[in-house]
Coordinates of C-alpha atoms in Angstrom, one line a residue:
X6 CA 43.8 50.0 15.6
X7 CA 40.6 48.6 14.2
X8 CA 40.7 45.8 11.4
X9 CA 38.4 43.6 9.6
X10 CA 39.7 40.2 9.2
X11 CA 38.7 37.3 7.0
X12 CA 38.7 33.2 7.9
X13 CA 38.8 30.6 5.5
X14 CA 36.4 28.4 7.2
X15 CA 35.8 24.7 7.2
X16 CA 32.1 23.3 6.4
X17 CA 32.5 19.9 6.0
X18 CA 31.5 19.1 9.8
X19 CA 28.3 21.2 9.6
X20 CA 26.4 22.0 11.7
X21 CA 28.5 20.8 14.5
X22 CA 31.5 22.6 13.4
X23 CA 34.3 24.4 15.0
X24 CA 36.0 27.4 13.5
X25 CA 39.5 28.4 14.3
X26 CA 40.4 32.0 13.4
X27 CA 43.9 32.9 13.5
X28 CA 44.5 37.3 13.6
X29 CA 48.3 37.4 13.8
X30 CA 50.6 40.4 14.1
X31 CA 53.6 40.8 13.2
X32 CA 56.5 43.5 11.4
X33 CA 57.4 42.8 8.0
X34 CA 60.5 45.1 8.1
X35 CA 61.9 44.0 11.2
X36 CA 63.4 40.8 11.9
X37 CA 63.2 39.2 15.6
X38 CA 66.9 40.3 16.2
X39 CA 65.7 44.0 15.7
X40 CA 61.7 44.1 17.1
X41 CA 60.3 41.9 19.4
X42 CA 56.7 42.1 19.9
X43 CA 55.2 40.7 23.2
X44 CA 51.4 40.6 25.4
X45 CA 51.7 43.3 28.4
X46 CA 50.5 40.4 30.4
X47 CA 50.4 37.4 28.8
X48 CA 49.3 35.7 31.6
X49 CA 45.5 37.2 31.6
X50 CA 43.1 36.6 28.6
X51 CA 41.6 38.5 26.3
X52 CA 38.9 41.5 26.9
X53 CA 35.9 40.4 25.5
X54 CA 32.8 42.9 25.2
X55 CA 30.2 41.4 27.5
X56 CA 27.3 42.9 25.6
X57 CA 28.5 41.2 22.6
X58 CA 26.2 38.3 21.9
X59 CA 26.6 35.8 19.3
X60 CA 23.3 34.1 18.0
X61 CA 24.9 30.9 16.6
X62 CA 28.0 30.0 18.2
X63 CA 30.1 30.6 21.3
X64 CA 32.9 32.6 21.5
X65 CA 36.6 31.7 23.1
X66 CA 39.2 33.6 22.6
X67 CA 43.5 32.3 23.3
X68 CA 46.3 34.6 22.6
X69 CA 50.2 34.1 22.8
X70 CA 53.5 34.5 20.9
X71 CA 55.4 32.5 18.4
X72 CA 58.3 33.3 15.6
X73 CA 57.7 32.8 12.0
X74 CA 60.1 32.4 9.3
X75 CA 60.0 33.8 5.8
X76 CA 63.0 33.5 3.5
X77 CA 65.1 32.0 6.1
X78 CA 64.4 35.3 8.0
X79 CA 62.4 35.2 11.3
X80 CA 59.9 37.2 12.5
X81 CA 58.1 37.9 15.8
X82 CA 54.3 37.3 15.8
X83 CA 51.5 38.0 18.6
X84 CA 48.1 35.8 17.7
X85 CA 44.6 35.9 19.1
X86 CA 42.9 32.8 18.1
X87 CA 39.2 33.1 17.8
X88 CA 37.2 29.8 18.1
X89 CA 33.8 29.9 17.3
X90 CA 31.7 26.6 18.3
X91 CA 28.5 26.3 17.0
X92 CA 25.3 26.0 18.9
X93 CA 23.5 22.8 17.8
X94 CA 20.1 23.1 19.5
X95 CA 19.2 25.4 16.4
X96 CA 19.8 23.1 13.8
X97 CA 18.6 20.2 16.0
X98 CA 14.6 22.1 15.7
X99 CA 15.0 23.9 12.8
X100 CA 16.6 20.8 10.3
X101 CA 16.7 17.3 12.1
X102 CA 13.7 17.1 14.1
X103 CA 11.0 18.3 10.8
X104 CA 12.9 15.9 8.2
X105 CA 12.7 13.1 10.9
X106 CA 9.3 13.7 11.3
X107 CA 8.9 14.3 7.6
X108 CA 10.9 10.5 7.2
X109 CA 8.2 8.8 9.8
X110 CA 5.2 10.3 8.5
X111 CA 5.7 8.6 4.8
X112 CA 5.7 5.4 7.0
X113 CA 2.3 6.2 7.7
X114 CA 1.5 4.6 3.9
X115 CA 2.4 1.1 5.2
X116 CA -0.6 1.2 7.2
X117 CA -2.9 2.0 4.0
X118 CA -4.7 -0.1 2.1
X119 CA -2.9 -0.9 -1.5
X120 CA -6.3 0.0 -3.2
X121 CA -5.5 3.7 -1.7
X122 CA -3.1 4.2 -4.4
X123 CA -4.0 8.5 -4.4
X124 CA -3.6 8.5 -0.8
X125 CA -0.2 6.6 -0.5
X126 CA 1.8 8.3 -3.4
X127 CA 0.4 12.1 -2.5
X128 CA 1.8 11.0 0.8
X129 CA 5.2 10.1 -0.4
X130 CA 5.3 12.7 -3.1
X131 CA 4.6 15.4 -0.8
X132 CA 7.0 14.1 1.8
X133 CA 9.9 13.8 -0.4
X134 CA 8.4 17.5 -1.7
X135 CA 8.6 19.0 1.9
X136 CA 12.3 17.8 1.9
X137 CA 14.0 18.9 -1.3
X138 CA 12.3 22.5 0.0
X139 CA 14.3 22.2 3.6
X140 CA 17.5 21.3 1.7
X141 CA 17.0 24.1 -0.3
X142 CA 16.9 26.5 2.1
X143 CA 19.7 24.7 4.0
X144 CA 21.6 25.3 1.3
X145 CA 20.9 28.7 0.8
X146 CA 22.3 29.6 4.5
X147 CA 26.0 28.4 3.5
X148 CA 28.2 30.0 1.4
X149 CA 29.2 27.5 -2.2
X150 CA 30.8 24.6 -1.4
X151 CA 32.7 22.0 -3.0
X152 CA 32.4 19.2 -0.9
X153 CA 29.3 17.5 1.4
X154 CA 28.9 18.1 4.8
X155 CA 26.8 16.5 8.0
X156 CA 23.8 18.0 6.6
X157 CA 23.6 17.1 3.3
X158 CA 24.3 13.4 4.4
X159 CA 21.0 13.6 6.5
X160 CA 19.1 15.3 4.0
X161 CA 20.2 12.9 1.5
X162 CA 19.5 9.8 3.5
X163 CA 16.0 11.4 4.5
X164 CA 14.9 11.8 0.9
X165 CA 16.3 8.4 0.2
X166 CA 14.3 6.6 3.1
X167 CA 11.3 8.0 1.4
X168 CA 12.2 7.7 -2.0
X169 CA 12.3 4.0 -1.0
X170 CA 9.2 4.2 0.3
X171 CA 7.3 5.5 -2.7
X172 CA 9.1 2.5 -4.7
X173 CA 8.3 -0.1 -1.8
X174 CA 4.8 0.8 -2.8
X175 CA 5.5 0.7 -6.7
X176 CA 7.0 -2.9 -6.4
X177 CA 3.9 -3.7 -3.8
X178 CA 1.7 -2.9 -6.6
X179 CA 3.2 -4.7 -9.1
X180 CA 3.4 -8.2 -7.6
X181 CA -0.2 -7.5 -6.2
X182 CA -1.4 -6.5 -9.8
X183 CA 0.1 -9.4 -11.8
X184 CA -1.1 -12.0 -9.0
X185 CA -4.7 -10.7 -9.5
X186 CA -4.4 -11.0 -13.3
X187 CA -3.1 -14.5 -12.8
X188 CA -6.2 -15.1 -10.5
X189 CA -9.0 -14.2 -12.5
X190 CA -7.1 -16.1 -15.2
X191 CA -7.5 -19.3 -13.5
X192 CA -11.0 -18.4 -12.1
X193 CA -12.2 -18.0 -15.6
X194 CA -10.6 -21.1 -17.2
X195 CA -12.0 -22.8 -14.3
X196 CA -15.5 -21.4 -14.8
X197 CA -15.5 -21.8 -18.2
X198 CA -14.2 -25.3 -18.1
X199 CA -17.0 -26.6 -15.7
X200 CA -19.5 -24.8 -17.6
X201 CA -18.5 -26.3 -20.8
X202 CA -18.7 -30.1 -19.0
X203 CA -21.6 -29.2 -17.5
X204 CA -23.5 -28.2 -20.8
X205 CA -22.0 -31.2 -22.6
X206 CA -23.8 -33.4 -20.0
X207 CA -27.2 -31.7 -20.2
X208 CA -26.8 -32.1 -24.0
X209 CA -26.4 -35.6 -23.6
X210 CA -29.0 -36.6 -20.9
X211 CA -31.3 -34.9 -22.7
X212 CA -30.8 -36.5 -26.0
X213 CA -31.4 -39.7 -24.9
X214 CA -35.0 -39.1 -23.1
X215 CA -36.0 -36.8 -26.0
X216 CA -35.0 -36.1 -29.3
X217 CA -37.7 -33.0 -29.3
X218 CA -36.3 -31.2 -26.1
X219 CA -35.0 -27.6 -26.8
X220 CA -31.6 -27.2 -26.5
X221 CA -30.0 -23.5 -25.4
X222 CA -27.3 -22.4 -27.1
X223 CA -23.8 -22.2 -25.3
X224 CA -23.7 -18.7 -25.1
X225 CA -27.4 -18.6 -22.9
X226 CA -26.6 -21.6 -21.0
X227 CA -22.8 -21.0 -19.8
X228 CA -22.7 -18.2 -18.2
X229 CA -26.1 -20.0 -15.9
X230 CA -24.0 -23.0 -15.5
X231 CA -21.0 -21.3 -14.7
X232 CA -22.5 -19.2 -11.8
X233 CA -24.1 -22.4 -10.4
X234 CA -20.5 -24.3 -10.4
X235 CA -19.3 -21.5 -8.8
X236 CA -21.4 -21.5 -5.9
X237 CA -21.4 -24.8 -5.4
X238 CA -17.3 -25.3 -4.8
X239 CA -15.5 -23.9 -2.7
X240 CA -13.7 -20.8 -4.2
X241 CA -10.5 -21.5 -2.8
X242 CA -10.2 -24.4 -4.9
X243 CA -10.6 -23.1 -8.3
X244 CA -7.1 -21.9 -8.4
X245 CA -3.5 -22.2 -7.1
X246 CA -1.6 -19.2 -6.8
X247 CA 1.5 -19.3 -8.6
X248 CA 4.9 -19.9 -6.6
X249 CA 6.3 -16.1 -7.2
X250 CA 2.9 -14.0 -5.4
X251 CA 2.8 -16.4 -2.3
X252 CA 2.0 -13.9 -0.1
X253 CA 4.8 -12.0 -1.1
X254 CA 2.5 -8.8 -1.7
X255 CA 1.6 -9.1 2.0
X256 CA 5.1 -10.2 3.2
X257 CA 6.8 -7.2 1.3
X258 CA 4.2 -4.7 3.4
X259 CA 3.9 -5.9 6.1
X260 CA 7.9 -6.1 6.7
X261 CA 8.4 -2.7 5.8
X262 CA 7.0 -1.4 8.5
X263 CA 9.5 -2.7 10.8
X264 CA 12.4 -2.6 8.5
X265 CA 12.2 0.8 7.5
X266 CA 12.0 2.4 11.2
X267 CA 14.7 -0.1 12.2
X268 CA 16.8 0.8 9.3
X269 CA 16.6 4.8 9.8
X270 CA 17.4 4.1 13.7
X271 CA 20.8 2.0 12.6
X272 CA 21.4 5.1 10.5
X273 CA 20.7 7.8 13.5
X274 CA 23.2 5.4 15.7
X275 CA 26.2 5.8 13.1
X276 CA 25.6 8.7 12.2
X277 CA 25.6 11.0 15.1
X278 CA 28.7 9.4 16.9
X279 CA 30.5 10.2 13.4
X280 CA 29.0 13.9 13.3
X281 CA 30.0 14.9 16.8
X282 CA 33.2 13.1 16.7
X283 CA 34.8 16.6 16.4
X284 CA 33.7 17.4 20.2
X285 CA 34.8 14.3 21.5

């Protein structure tokens, strides 16, 4: 007798899942009073083909007897149960070591400069790029599905931890934009200011040694006056920075490169003991 047999299979611990397929026989028109169907030996196991090789998974195979009841009527059953555990040293170079790898190199934009703004978003942008591609592909391998499994969690977290890199950069950017704004607000006022105070003086020095002395217009004279103020003070005095950009451009960067690496290791220690709970 050769059959083809189908299993309704469970996803939702992928790629560390284990399958359990059932193959039960059994007569239909025969209760257990009438046929009784037993294993010659049920005491040995089950002949497996030893050239038979499975690429993914590994193989077990348990048969033995039971009754079942339909209609109040019972029925004797033979099973083989066919487990099929998969292999995760696949998955482990072919998924979760390039999207870990893909998650750590977008880290490499904390390092970079904020002026490098192509440099740090084609970074990002390609990272996160590289990953809906995987996930793709991932997706492609298993049949539709209703709910999420392992993998989509980690591909999902690994776009997420990059995706919150890009914007880490974004918000960087901001703070550091607006705090420059503000800067050469105050250096210009300041500028400006001693210029004006400056020229004011000259004005009136001059007027009282001589009433014939030429006298430069503002526009000539401020920008000279200006430039000599300025490199007379110190710069660091022209301006206070405001209380929101106190070094929080630098503070924001600069933590990120340890809270992010920190953050994806918490994840990595939850995760997997939750993943390959169904081994232990």
């Amino acid at each position: 007798l050769a059959a083809v047999v189908a299993c309704q299979m469970e996803f939702r611990h992928y790629p560390v899942d284990i399958q359990t397929c059932p193959f039960r026989l059994r007569s239909y028109a025969y209760s257990s009073s009438t046929v009784l169907y037993h294993w010659k030996n049920n005491n040995s196991d089950v002949l497996i083909n030893q050239d038979l090789k499975l690429l993914q998974h590994n193989l077990e195979l348990k048969k033995g007897e039971s009754r079942a009841v339909t209609l109040f009527v019972e029925y004797s059953t033979v099973f083989v149960e066919f487990k099929f555990e998969r292999q995760i040293a696949h998955h482990l170079m072919q998924v979760f070591a390039p999207s870990a790898l893909i998650v750590t190199l977008s880290w490499f934009s904390f390092w970079m400069g904020l002026d490098a703004i192509p440099g740090r978003v084609t970074l990002c942008v390609t990272s996160l790029l590289a990953l809906f591609t995987q996930f793709s592909g991932i997706r492609g391998d298993l049949p539709p599905a209703s709910y999420i499994n392992g993998t989509d969690i980690w591909m999902a977290t690994c776009m997420l931890f990059v995706f919150a890199t890009l914007m880490e950069f974004v918000v960087v950017k901001f703070l550091d934009k607006r705090r420059q704004l503000y800067f050469r607000g105050q250096v210009k006022n300041t500028l400006f200011s001693s210029a004006e105070s400056a020229f004011s003086s000259t004005i009136s020095l001059d007027s009282s040694h001589s009433s014939n002395k030429k006298i430069f217009p503002p526009r000539e004279v401020a920008p000279r006056l200006a430039w000599n103020v300025a490199s007379q003070q110190d710069s660091h005095r022209w301006f206070k920075p405001p209380s929101w950009s106190l070094d929080w451009v630098v503070v924001i960067d600069y933590t990120s490169r340890l809270l992010f690496p920190v953050a994806f290791l918490v994840f990595n220690t939850v995760y997997w003991p939750i993943l390959l709970n169904r081994y232990l």
